Structures are given as C-alpha cells and as structure tokens.
Amino acid sequence: MSNIKEVAARAGVSVATVSRVINGGSVVRESTRKKVEAAIRELRYSPNFSGRSLRTSKTGKILVMLPSLKSFYSTLVASTEKTAKAHGYSMLICHTKSDKEAEKSYLELLKNKMADGVIFLSTRLTAAEMNTLAREYPVVQCCEYVRGSNTGVVSVDDEAASFEAVTALIARGHKRISLFGAERVGTASDREAGYRRALASAGLPVDREEIYYDNHSAESGRRRARRMLEAGRKPEAIFSISDIISLPALREFYEHGLLCPRDFSLVSFDGSEESSVSIPALSTVEQPREAMGREAFLELYNRLNDPDYEARIIRLPHRLVLRETIR
Amino acid sequence: MSNIKEVAARAGVSVATVSRVINGGSVVRESTRKKVEAAIRELRYSPNFSGRSLRTSKTGKILVMLPSLKSFYSTLVASTEKTAKAHGYSMLICHTKSDKEAEKSYLELLKNKMADGVIFLSTRLTAAEMNTLAREYPVVQCCEYVRGSNTGVVSVDDEAASFEAVTALIARGHKRISLFGAERVGTASDREAGYRRALASAGLPVDREEIYYDNHSAESGRRRARRMLEAGRKPEAIFSISDIISLPALREFYEHGLLCPRDFSLVSFDGSEESSVSIPALSTVEQPREAMGREAFLELYNRLNDPDYEARIIRLPHRLVLRETIR
DNA sequence: AATGACGGTGAAAACGATTACATTCCTGTG
DNA sequence: CACAGGAATGTAATCGTTTTCACCGTCATT
C-alpha cells in the first residue's frame, strides 16, 4: 500500500506539498499540483485514516444507534446520512438490538476517537449515563429519548399525537379503548399520557385491565393480543404505541377470527412503510422521518462545531393518517 | 483525554509496560499490573484507536454492506456480529441504498485502513470491480452476489429453491403461473431459471407476457400487480422472487378486490419476518438467516487470517414454508 | 565465584499523516 | 541592479500506539 512519502518521492516534491494538494486550501503552483495528482493516481494512493485522524484528532464520522433494522429507520437514516454528507461527515450505523452492552461497546468508538458524535434512535442508557456521555461528546436523541437528559432531542409531540389518535377513536363512538403500551419510560409513557388525557377529556374512565404492557418487539404484539383474548375480552378499539406491535397483534386477532375494522378498530403509531401495505392498512400517526433524520444531524452538527452549543429540543409535526383499521 | 503516557507516569512505569498490560500476552509482574490497572481506571483511560491501528495496521473491524434496512437483515447481521465478536472483530453497517456511489464511498473505509474486510448483502459492483476489490481485500458476498466473482459466497441454492416453490404451485393444479421477477442478474436470474425449469419439467409453456420485471423495491411490487391488471389479466398463480415485492403486490390486488388464496395463489422468497405476520401469511422460501450471517463471517475470517485462502462458495439449505397464500 | 538463563522493564524507533516554521524562488519596484 | 516581499516549497516535530532490542536483577548451575 502506498503512502504519502512514496507519492512525494514519485512527484519529486515533499510530503508537505502532497498533503497540501490533498487537503486543498493552500497555495500550490498549478504545475506541481498536476504532478502530485498524477503520482496519486499512478500509485492509487488513498490517505491513511489513522495517520490523519491521529494528527488532527478529527474523524469526520458520526455514529447512529439503531435498536433494530426496520424499514422505518431506512428513510430516516438515509436522510441523516444525506445531510451529514453535505456537511462533510460520514455515518456509521450501530445495530444495538436494544442491548445495553452492545450500546456501550459501540460507544467505545467515541472514546477510542473513531467517531466525533452520536445520534441515538433509541437507547437503554439511563438519564445519568446519557448526561455524562453528553458532557464529553456531542449527542442527539431522535424519536425515542430518555427524560431528563441534556442532549439534543428531535421528536414529535408524542403526547399530543396520541391524544389526537385516541380522540379519533372516541369520535367514532368507541367507549372501551385498550392501550397496547410498553414500559412506562420515554415516548411510551408520553403516548400513554396522551391516551389517558383523551379518555379523561371525553369523560371516559381508564380501566387498568385495558392496558397491556410488554416490550417493543414484534412478538410482543401477538402476546398482547393473546393476553387480551385469554382474559376473555374481545377488542373493541385499540390504541397501539407502535406499528411494529400492531401488525402482529392484528394477525393474532385474525387467527382468532377477529377482523379489523369489522370487529374492532385500531390506531397505531409510527407511519412505517408497512402500515400502508398491510391488509387492512393501518390507521396510524405518521412521524416525519425525513425531517427527523435531517434535523437530528443538524442539531448534532451545531454541537460538533461548538462545544458550548446549548442542546435544543426540536418538536416536529406529526400527521394522523386514518386508513382501514378504523370504522 | 488521557493517553498512554499519562497512565505510565501515574503508574510509575514506562509506556511499554502499560501497553503490555493492555494487550496481555506478555510477562508483567503481578504487582505492576495492578498499579497500571489502577492508573487506567483512575484516568478513565481508553486506548486511541488511530494510534494503535496506525502502528499495527489492523483495525479489528469489518464492513457489512446493506442495500436497505429491512428486518430480514436484522437477524442476519445480528448473527454475523455475534460471530465476529466471538472472534475479536466488530462490525460496521453501511447503508448503501442500492446506490453504487454510496457503496464505493463506503469502500474507502477499506482503502483508508478503517476496516479489514467487507461482507456484501447485495451490490451494484460489476464482476470485474468485485474481483479487483477481492484481490486486494477480504470480501464475502452473502444472499445476493454477482456471478463470476472470485469472492467468498454464502447463499441458498436459488435455482433449486425456486424450482421447488413453483413446483408446489403446479402441484396445486395451477397452470398459468406468473413470475414477479427482476433484472436478470444474480439471484433474480437464478430464481427465474428455477421457475422456467419447473414449468418446463411440468410440460407447461413459458408465456413471456406472464413475466413481470421491475426492480427490487417495495413500490415495484404494486407496480407489477398494476401492470398485470392493466393488461387485462387476473392473477391465477404467482411466483415472486422476494417477500418485499409480494406484500405490496398482494395489497394492490386486494384494492382491486382480488384476494389470496381465494382468487389466486402466491409463493414468494426470503422468509422475512413480515411473511408470517401478514394477512394472509405468505407461502415463501425461507432462507436460513442465522446460519448465513454466521457463515459469511467465518468465510471472511479465513481470508482475514490467510491472504492465500481460497474463496469458497457455501450453499446453505433453504426451507419451503407453505402458508395461506396458496390454495 | 563465575556463568547462563530468564523474567521483568525501559528507551526509542516506527506507523502515516498534518502543520508551524524556515527556506527558497520569483517578480516587481525603486 | 539590488532588494523587498509574497508565493511556493521543504524540514521536522507531533499525534498515541506497539514492538524490537537492550538492559538489569535474580537465581540456579557449575
């Protein structure tokens, strides 16, 4: 593998000049630039990242932590990456599987100076851990975030969106509305809050039996449905905090002869690609994925360039999309 | 940020000794090891990756190229990563969006010595490009691969699996079997070959009008269905080369009042998570994702440790899963 | 008591880039 | 023609590691 020295030798100049040609911005005579560029081409030279970043202590890379690879994230991170690229950064995806250890091991990349900052699309860190991290490195949380952390945040107004979704169910005349929720942290808790407020402001009681907690996985969707049926209840209307959960739940009900919207209504959250393709198509709260991905990077970028930049909370507008799962 | 020198000073030893403690394998007196470890802890020291890899010219990282973030890949790369970790490697995901330029720009990471090898789960490179790459770096292709490349390959027997899938359709008495295919390269072409062989060996003609080409995206599934309907044809039986295509197609037919399996049958390919959750549940050829992810790394690992390792083609067993989309 | 072996440690040279500073080369002006 | 001064280039230090080689004790062997 060729290095800068060989290029310099071949072009008959010093390494400093080669460096200047590579990085631009300095004055180099046109003729020597040509020589150097020719040498670079002939030797198929490509600068060594370690050497460079050792010297400059910059990497031009950011991390994006993903709990899983779902198409929901595909457009979101594509947007992040596009924006990053436009600002001279490249992006590395870290697949955490919602595993705290995995997350921490990826964060080593930050400590090892392999990356300059990180965007979380979900995290298992505590607020305290997040804060120590954010004190030292640029951090932004997107979509999902832990409360009480002083990092940048990009999200929709989960509470308001959920209020709206549940209110739509109530407007259709539903009285018994179940919640397919999750551990009461982060957005799950906000979405539950919206659910509760909607019921309250319609004068409906919150029946604790109608709240089904579980984790965020696909299988858990089926489990919630099964639990409901095993409790001897049939669904009338359901507000589910994520499409990921809704689809398998729908499937489980279907296997028990219960169809949507014939037998019950469902409104869900995320606006994933699957939501418009499934049969029946999901009514769901759509998150502005492109904008979120973009804003997440921009917020990070501010901090990247200014250690004193004060982290912001950015709320983006959601959109309630009513499709076939509501009567 | 602390460096090895500060640790050495604090522990009252030389940097060489600190390095020996960090990397293990060398003889260090127990008492000094303790001192060094204490110093490391107190300074919250973490070795600088650039310094290390500059010196060793090893990175301990591999790249995984993904065309998109679909849950199909989630378990596959989780398996790759687990195996990689067990062998002391970590994994970086590159989201190529099936874009050749994006792919190439990620390959810079190889040239820049940011990573030691790469696994492609789909590529836009030509066989020639792939070969030049593979001559210089460890490369493995998994699931999807370009023909005539001398890289490691891990896949199912696409032709045989497709033959089996289409034969199942024929066994159900279907005579007019459409193909939802794609540009005739790589696995798409093998799957088409299996489709043709199945028809041929059943004595059925191949009707070119019944072959619908398009790309690999979700929207393209709807397009194929629409094209079929606009041509005034109704589906009788369909073999689709990917679940990604099948689901939107099913949806499109559904919107035109055509239901599966009532009005037609469909067998698809991949065995994605969605295939078992959709309504109706897809009949599909399941690929052994875990095994594929694991084997892909292992094959890469061989080459990583031995530049003269001869690349292998590894075929893993598929499984035809018949569910609700077949009568 | 001299010798050798060996466990433990340190000094210093890489690795490949960037960059402050020094130096040389031009060119235009008095 | 000498010289100032900017433009272009070179020299060498530096970033944080690993690793070779040399060195120093200590201890067993003769």
PDB file of C-alpha atoms in Angstrom, chain A residues 101-319:
ATOM      1  CA  GLU A 101     -23.981  -3.834  26.483  1.00  0.00           C
ATOM      2  CA  ALA A 102     -23.949  -3.629  22.717  1.00  0.00           C
ATOM      3  CA  GLU A 103     -24.688   0.050  23.000  1.00  0.00           C
ATOM      4  CA  LYS A 104     -21.836   0.601  25.384  1.00  0.00           C
ATOM      5  CA  SER A 105     -19.437  -1.305  23.256  1.00  0.00           C
ATOM      6  CA  TYR A 106     -20.323   0.891  20.309  1.00  0.00           C
ATOM      7  CA  LEU A 107     -19.770   3.944  22.430  1.00  0.00           C
ATOM      8  CA  GLU A 108     -16.170   2.826  22.711  1.00  0.00           C
ATOM      9  CA  LEU A 109     -15.849   4.102  19.177  1.00  0.00           C
ATOM     10  CA  LEU A 110     -16.369   7.546  20.601  1.00  0.00           C
ATOM     11  CA  LYS A 111     -13.860   7.071  23.377  1.00  0.00           C
ATOM     12  CA  ASN A 112     -11.370   5.496  21.024  1.00  0.00           C
ATOM     13  CA  LYS A 113     -11.663   8.534  18.822  1.00  0.00           C
ATOM     14  CA  MET A 114     -13.136   6.627  15.935  1.00  0.00           C
ATOM     15  CA  ALA A 115     -16.095   8.965  15.680  1.00  0.00           C
ATOM     16  CA  ASP A 116     -16.929  12.513  16.663  1.00  0.00           C
ATOM     17  CA  GLY A 117     -20.530  12.262  17.797  1.00  0.00           C
ATOM     18  CA  VAL A 118     -23.565  10.041  18.117  1.00  0.00           C
ATOM     19  CA  ILE A 119     -27.270  10.010  17.327  1.00  0.00           C
ATOM     20  CA  PHE A 120     -29.446   7.610  19.282  1.00  0.00           C
ATOM     21  CA  LEU A 121     -32.676   6.345  17.780  1.00  0.00           C
ATOM     22  CA  SER A 122     -33.419   4.539  20.993  1.00  0.00           C
ATOM     23  CA  THR A 123     -31.298   3.783  23.973  1.00  0.00           C
ATOM     24  CA  ARG A 124     -31.041   1.703  27.091  1.00  0.00           C
ATOM     25  CA  LEU A 125     -28.840   4.193  28.883  1.00  0.00           C
ATOM     26  CA  THR A 126     -30.133   5.915  31.987  1.00  0.00           C
ATOM     27  CA  ALA A 127     -30.529   9.668  32.115  1.00  0.00           C
ATOM     28  CA  ALA A 128     -27.427   9.883  34.263  1.00  0.00           C
ATOM     29  CA  GLU A 129     -25.338   7.857  31.852  1.00  0.00           C
ATOM     30  CA  MET A 130     -26.648   9.866  28.966  1.00  0.00           C
ATOM     31  CA  ASN A 131     -25.683  13.057  30.685  1.00  0.00           C
ATOM     32  CA  THR A 132     -22.127  12.022  31.448  1.00  0.00           C
ATOM     33  CA  LEU A 133     -21.822  10.973  27.848  1.00  0.00           C
ATOM     34  CA  ALA A 134     -23.231  14.244  26.587  1.00  0.00           C
ATOM     35  CA  ARG A 135     -20.918  16.231  28.782  1.00  0.00           C
ATOM     36  CA  GLU A 136     -17.977  14.779  26.944  1.00  0.00           C
ATOM     37  CA  TYR A 137     -19.292  14.192  23.432  1.00  0.00           C
ATOM     38  CA  PRO A 138     -21.870  15.587  21.028  1.00  0.00           C
ATOM     39  CA  VAL A 139     -25.066  13.569  21.456  1.00  0.00           C
ATOM     40  CA  VAL A 140     -28.521  13.813  19.920  1.00  0.00           C
ATOM     41  CA  GLN A 141     -31.517  11.600  20.572  1.00  0.00           C
ATOM     42  CA  CYS A 142     -34.104  11.145  17.879  1.00  0.00           C
ATOM     43  CA  CYS A 143     -37.661   9.726  18.026  1.00  0.00           C
ATOM     44  CA  GLU A 144     -37.142   7.877  21.267  1.00  0.00           C
ATOM     45  CA  TYR A 145     -35.313   9.589  24.127  1.00  0.00           C
ATOM     46  CA  VAL A 146     -34.769   9.373  27.862  1.00  0.00           C
ATOM     47  CA  ARG A 147     -36.306  12.050  30.024  1.00  0.00           C
ATOM     48  CA  GLY A 148     -34.129  14.406  31.951  1.00  0.00           C
ATOM     49  CA  SER A 149     -31.169  14.160  29.665  1.00  0.00           C
ATOM     50  CA  ASN A 150     -29.498  17.304  28.442  1.00  0.00           C
ATOM     51  CA  THR A 151     -28.747  16.125  24.939  1.00  0.00           C
ATOM     52  CA  GLY A 152     -30.218  17.404  21.735  1.00  0.00           C
ATOM     53  CA  VAL A 153     -33.620  15.869  21.083  1.00  0.00           C
ATOM     54  CA  VAL A 154     -35.644  15.545  17.899  1.00  0.00           C
ATOM     55  CA  SER A 155     -39.115  14.087  18.104  1.00  0.00           C
ATOM     56  CA  VAL A 156     -42.776  14.632  17.529  1.00  0.00           C
ATOM     57  CA  ASP A 157     -45.076  15.649  20.326  1.00  0.00           C
ATOM     58  CA  ASP A 158     -45.909  12.140  21.383  1.00  0.00           C
ATOM     59  CA  GLU A 159     -48.445  13.132  23.962  1.00  0.00           C
ATOM     60  CA  ALA A 160     -50.427  15.402  21.680  1.00  0.00           C
ATOM     61  CA  ALA A 161     -50.270  12.970  18.786  1.00  0.00           C
ATOM     62  CA  SER A 162     -51.578  10.161  20.946  1.00  0.00           C
ATOM     63  CA  PHE A 163     -54.314  12.366  22.301  1.00  0.00           C
ATOM     64  CA  GLU A 164     -55.357  13.049  18.762  1.00  0.00           C
ATOM     65  CA  ALA A 165     -55.262   9.395  17.760  1.00  0.00           C
ATOM     66  CA  VAL A 166     -57.337   8.249  20.698  1.00  0.00           C
ATOM     67  CA  THR A 167     -59.744  11.110  20.260  1.00  0.00           C
ATOM     68  CA  ALA A 168     -60.331   9.933  16.691  1.00  0.00           C
ATOM     69  CA  LEU A 169     -61.300   6.559  18.115  1.00  0.00           C
ATOM     70  CA  ILE A 170     -63.675   8.190  20.572  1.00  0.00           C
ATOM     71  CA  ALA A 171     -65.189  10.297  17.815  1.00  0.00           C
ATOM     72  CA  ARG A 172     -66.097   7.052  16.039  1.00  0.00           C
ATOM     73  CA  GLY A 173     -68.194   6.161  19.029  1.00  0.00           C
ATOM     74  CA  HIS A 174     -65.820   3.792  20.755  1.00  0.00           C
ATOM     75  CA  LYS A 175     -66.111   3.679  24.509  1.00  0.00           C
ATOM     76  CA  ARG A 176     -63.847   0.845  25.594  1.00  0.00           C
ATOM     77  CA  ILE A 177     -60.416   1.690  24.287  1.00  0.00           C
ATOM     78  CA  SER A 178     -57.485  -0.552  25.120  1.00  0.00           C
ATOM     79  CA  LEU A 179     -53.890   0.555  25.192  1.00  0.00           C
ATOM     80  CA  PHE A 180     -51.116  -1.591  23.777  1.00  0.00           C
ATOM     81  CA  GLY A 181     -48.297   0.119  25.601  1.00  0.00           C
ATOM     82  CA  ALA A 182     -44.830  -0.526  26.915  1.00  0.00           C
ATOM     83  CA  GLU A 183     -42.703   0.027  29.967  1.00  0.00           C
ATOM     84  CA  ARG A 184     -43.566   3.489  31.168  1.00  0.00           C
ATOM     85  CA  VAL A 185     -40.467   5.336  30.065  1.00  0.00           C
ATOM     86  CA  GLY A 186     -39.723   7.690  27.235  1.00  0.00           C
ATOM     87  CA  THR A 187     -42.149   8.046  24.408  1.00  0.00           C
ATOM     88  CA  ALA A 188     -44.146   5.026  25.558  1.00  0.00           C
ATOM     89  CA  SER A 189     -45.006   6.948  28.666  1.00  0.00           C
ATOM     90  CA  ASP A 190     -45.881  10.112  26.719  1.00  0.00           C
ATOM     91  CA  ARG A 191     -48.101   8.163  24.414  1.00  0.00           C
ATOM     92  CA  GLU A 192     -49.822   6.635  27.362  1.00  0.00           C
ATOM     93  CA  ALA A 193     -50.276  10.091  28.830  1.00  0.00           C
ATOM     94  CA  GLY A 194     -51.961  11.235  25.631  1.00  0.00           C
ATOM     95  CA  TYR A 195     -54.192   8.198  25.747  1.00  0.00           C
ATOM     96  CA  ARG A 196     -55.195   8.942  29.316  1.00  0.00           C
ATOM     97  CA  ARG A 197     -55.836  12.581  28.647  1.00  0.00           C
ATOM     98  CA  ALA A 198     -58.040  11.746  25.665  1.00  0.00           C
ATOM     99  CA  LEU A 199     -60.128   9.377  27.739  1.00  0.00           C
ATOM    100  CA  ALA A 200     -60.340  11.856  30.568  1.00  0.00           C
ATOM    101  CA  SER A 201     -61.413  14.754  28.434  1.00  0.00           C
ATOM    102  CA  ALA A 202     -64.151  12.578  26.913  1.00  0.00           C
ATOM    103  CA  GLY A 203     -65.270  11.651  30.369  1.00  0.00           C
ATOM    104  CA  LEU A 204     -64.329   8.027  29.894  1.00  0.00           C
ATOM    105  CA  PRO A 205     -62.810   6.013  32.741  1.00  0.00           C
ATOM    106  CA  VAL A 206     -59.362   4.466  32.465  1.00  0.00           C
ATOM    107  CA  ASP A 207     -59.720   0.767  33.061  1.00  0.00           C
ATOM    108  CA  ARG A 208     -56.378  -0.648  34.183  1.00  0.00           C
ATOM    109  CA  GLU A 209     -57.365  -4.011  32.806  1.00  0.00           C
ATOM    110  CA  GLU A 210     -57.436  -2.497  29.368  1.00  0.00           C
ATOM    111  CA  ILE A 211     -53.806  -1.507  29.449  1.00  0.00           C
ATOM    112  CA  TYR A 212     -51.438  -4.129  28.088  1.00  0.00           C
ATOM    113  CA  TYR A 213     -47.762  -3.588  28.752  1.00  0.00           C
ATOM    114  CA  ASP A 214     -44.971  -5.517  27.141  1.00  0.00           C
ATOM    115  CA  ASN A 215     -41.753  -4.720  25.335  1.00  0.00           C
ATOM    116  CA  HIS A 216     -41.258  -3.227  21.914  1.00  0.00           C
ATOM    117  CA  SER A 217     -40.691  -6.348  19.849  1.00  0.00           C
ATOM    118  CA  ALA A 218     -42.838  -7.810  17.090  1.00  0.00           C
ATOM    119  CA  GLU A 219     -43.606 -10.971  19.044  1.00  0.00           C
ATOM    120  CA  SER A 220     -44.879  -8.828  21.872  1.00  0.00           C
ATOM    121  CA  GLY A 221     -47.687  -7.652  19.613  1.00  0.00           C
ATOM    122  CA  ARG A 222     -49.038 -11.159  19.379  1.00  0.00           C
ATOM    123  CA  ARG A 223     -48.584 -11.621  23.099  1.00  0.00           C
ATOM    124  CA  ARG A 224     -50.684  -8.602  23.977  1.00  0.00           C
ATOM    125  CA  ALA A 225     -53.469  -9.820  21.738  1.00  0.00           C
ATOM    126  CA  ARG A 226     -53.280 -13.276  23.210  1.00  0.00           C
ATOM    127  CA  ARG A 227     -53.357 -11.921  26.733  1.00  0.00           C
ATOM    128  CA  MET A 228     -56.439  -9.940  25.933  1.00  0.00           C
ATOM    129  CA  LEU A 229     -58.236 -12.912  24.475  1.00  0.00           C
ATOM    130  CA  GLU A 230     -57.178 -15.199  27.267  1.00  0.00           C
ATOM    131  CA  ALA A 231     -58.630 -12.701  29.721  1.00  0.00           C
ATOM    132  CA  GLY A 232     -61.908 -13.372  27.995  1.00  0.00           C
ATOM    133  CA  ARG A 233     -62.126  -9.971  26.381  1.00  0.00           C
ATOM    134  CA  LYS A 234     -62.659  -9.063  22.789  1.00  0.00           C
ATOM    135  CA  PRO A 235     -61.125  -5.932  21.368  1.00  0.00           C
ATOM    136  CA  GLU A 236     -63.424  -3.030  20.712  1.00  0.00           C
ATOM    137  CA  ALA A 237     -60.881  -0.310  19.989  1.00  0.00           C
ATOM    138  CA  ILE A 238     -57.151  -0.316  20.470  1.00  0.00           C
ATOM    139  CA  PHE A 239     -54.542   2.384  20.563  1.00  0.00           C
ATOM    140  CA  SER A 240     -51.154   0.801  19.962  1.00  0.00           C
ATOM    141  CA  ILE A 241     -47.942   2.717  20.536  1.00  0.00           C
ATOM    142  CA  SER A 242     -46.170   1.303  17.510  1.00  0.00           C
ATOM    143  CA  ASP A 243     -46.857  -0.223  14.108  1.00  0.00           C
ATOM    144  CA  ILE A 244     -44.306  -2.872  14.963  1.00  0.00           C
ATOM    145  CA  ILE A 245     -46.647  -4.075  17.650  1.00  0.00           C
ATOM    146  CA  SER A 246     -49.884  -3.540  15.754  1.00  0.00           C
ATOM    147  CA  LEU A 247     -49.230  -5.754  12.794  1.00  0.00           C
ATOM    148  CA  PRO A 248     -48.560  -8.975  14.707  1.00  0.00           C
ATOM    149  CA  ALA A 249     -51.456  -8.136  17.023  1.00  0.00           C
ATOM    150  CA  LEU A 250     -53.773  -7.800  14.066  1.00  0.00           C
ATOM    151  CA  ARG A 251     -52.504 -11.120  12.838  1.00  0.00           C
ATOM    152  CA  GLU A 252     -53.139 -12.788  16.172  1.00  0.00           C
ATOM    153  CA  PHE A 253     -56.691 -11.471  16.335  1.00  0.00           C
ATOM    154  CA  TYR A 254     -57.207 -12.570  12.751  1.00  0.00           C
ATOM    155  CA  GLU A 255     -56.208 -16.087  13.682  1.00  0.00           C
ATOM    156  CA  HIS A 256     -58.980 -15.968  16.245  1.00  0.00           C
ATOM    157  CA  GLY A 257     -61.495 -14.838  13.698  1.00  0.00           C
ATOM    158  CA  LEU A 258     -61.402 -11.198  14.692  1.00  0.00           C
ATOM    159  CA  LEU A 259     -61.038  -8.757  11.860  1.00  0.00           C
ATOM    160  CA  CYS A 260     -60.385  -5.074  11.686  1.00  0.00           C
ATOM    161  CA  PRO A 261     -62.413  -2.861  11.231  1.00  0.00           C
ATOM    162  CA  ARG A 262     -65.354  -5.292  11.180  1.00  0.00           C
ATOM    163  CA  ASP A 263     -64.912  -6.409  14.767  1.00  0.00           C
ATOM    164  CA  PHE A 264     -62.805  -3.651  16.242  1.00  0.00           C
ATOM    165  CA  SER A 265     -60.854  -0.502  15.472  1.00  0.00           C
ATOM    166  CA  LEU A 266     -57.162   0.169  15.853  1.00  0.00           C
ATOM    167  CA  VAL A 267     -54.986   3.254  15.631  1.00  0.00           C
ATOM    168  CA  SER A 268     -51.291   2.932  15.847  1.00  0.00           C
ATOM    169  CA  PHE A 269     -48.088   4.949  15.847  1.00  0.00           C
ATOM    170  CA  ASP A 270     -45.106   5.499  13.529  1.00  0.00           C
ATOM    171  CA  GLY A 271     -46.369   5.536   9.995  1.00  0.00           C
ATOM    172  CA  SER A 272     -43.930   2.829   8.929  1.00  0.00           C
ATOM    173  CA  GLU A 273     -43.870   1.690   5.332  1.00  0.00           C
ATOM    174  CA  GLU A 274     -45.658  -1.493   6.302  1.00  0.00           C
ATOM    175  CA  SER A 275     -48.602   0.440   7.656  1.00  0.00           C
ATOM    176  CA  SER A 276     -49.768   1.405   4.181  1.00  0.00           C
ATOM    177  CA  VAL A 277     -49.182  -2.010   2.679  1.00  0.00           C
ATOM    178  CA  SER A 278     -50.737  -4.267   5.256  1.00  0.00           C
ATOM    179  CA  ILE A 279     -54.205  -5.717   4.882  1.00  0.00           C
ATOM    180  CA  PRO A 280     -56.011  -3.942   6.377  1.00  0.00           C
ATOM    181  CA  ALA A 281     -53.950  -0.764   6.021  1.00  0.00           C
ATOM    182  CA  LEU A 282     -53.185   0.762   9.406  1.00  0.00           C
ATOM    183  CA  SER A 283     -54.540   3.989  10.766  1.00  0.00           C
ATOM    184  CA  THR A 284     -51.507   5.482  12.344  1.00  0.00           C
ATOM    185  CA  VAL A 285     -49.691   8.592  13.498  1.00  0.00           C
ATOM    186  CA  GLU A 286     -47.086   9.321  10.911  1.00  0.00           C
ATOM    187  CA  GLN A 287     -43.764  10.690  12.025  1.00  0.00           C
ATOM    188  CA  PRO A 288     -41.898  12.944   9.574  1.00  0.00           C
ATOM    189  CA  ARG A 289     -38.995  10.608   9.079  1.00  0.00           C
ATOM    190  CA  GLU A 290     -37.067  12.623   6.548  1.00  0.00           C
ATOM    191  CA  ALA A 291     -37.241  15.801   8.538  1.00  0.00           C
ATOM    192  CA  MET A 292     -36.356  13.993  11.727  1.00  0.00           C
ATOM    193  CA  GLY A 293     -33.281  12.425  10.209  1.00  0.00           C
ATOM    194  CA  ARG A 294     -32.166  15.735   8.816  1.00  0.00           C
ATOM    195  CA  GLU A 295     -32.779  17.774  11.954  1.00  0.00           C
ATOM    196  CA  ALA A 296     -31.047  15.193  14.087  1.00  0.00           C
ATOM    197  CA  PHE A 297     -27.862  15.654  12.149  1.00  0.00           C
ATOM    198  CA  LEU A 298     -28.114  19.421  12.058  1.00  0.00           C
ATOM    199  CA  GLU A 299     -28.568  19.576  15.794  1.00  0.00           C
ATOM    200  CA  LEU A 300     -25.539  17.357  16.223  1.00  0.00           C
ATOM    201  CA  TYR A 301     -23.598  19.465  13.788  1.00  0.00           C
ATOM    202  CA  ASN A 302     -24.110  22.588  15.847  1.00  0.00           C
ATOM    203  CA  ARG A 303     -22.656  20.887  18.846  1.00  0.00           C
ATOM    204  CA  LEU A 304     -19.863  19.338  16.786  1.00  0.00           C
ATOM    205  CA  ASN A 305     -18.622  22.775  15.864  1.00  0.00           C
ATOM    206  CA  ASP A 306     -19.231  24.480  19.152  1.00  0.00           C
ATOM    207  CA  PRO A 307     -18.630  22.661  22.418  1.00  0.00           C
ATOM    208  CA  ASP A 308     -20.659  25.320  24.181  1.00  0.00           C
ATOM    209  CA  TYR A 309     -23.683  24.947  21.957  1.00  0.00           C
ATOM    210  CA  GLU A 310     -26.759  24.572  24.080  1.00  0.00           C
ATOM    211  CA  ALA A 311     -28.734  21.456  23.249  1.00  0.00           C
ATOM    212  CA  ARG A 312     -32.243  22.045  21.943  1.00  0.00           C
ATOM    213  CA  ILE A 313     -35.441  20.061  21.957  1.00  0.00           C
ATOM    214  CA  ILE A 314     -36.894  20.054  18.486  1.00  0.00           C
ATOM    215  CA  ARG A 315     -40.526  19.063  18.005  1.00  0.00           C
ATOM    216  CA  LEU A 316     -41.618  18.211  14.509  1.00  0.00           C
ATOM    217  CA  PRO A 317     -45.202  17.989  13.295  1.00  0.00           C
ATOM    218  CA  HIS A 318     -46.863  14.590  13.087  1.00  0.00           C
ATOM    219  CA  ARG A 319     -49.777  13.598  10.900  1.00  0.00           C
TER     220      ARG A 319
END
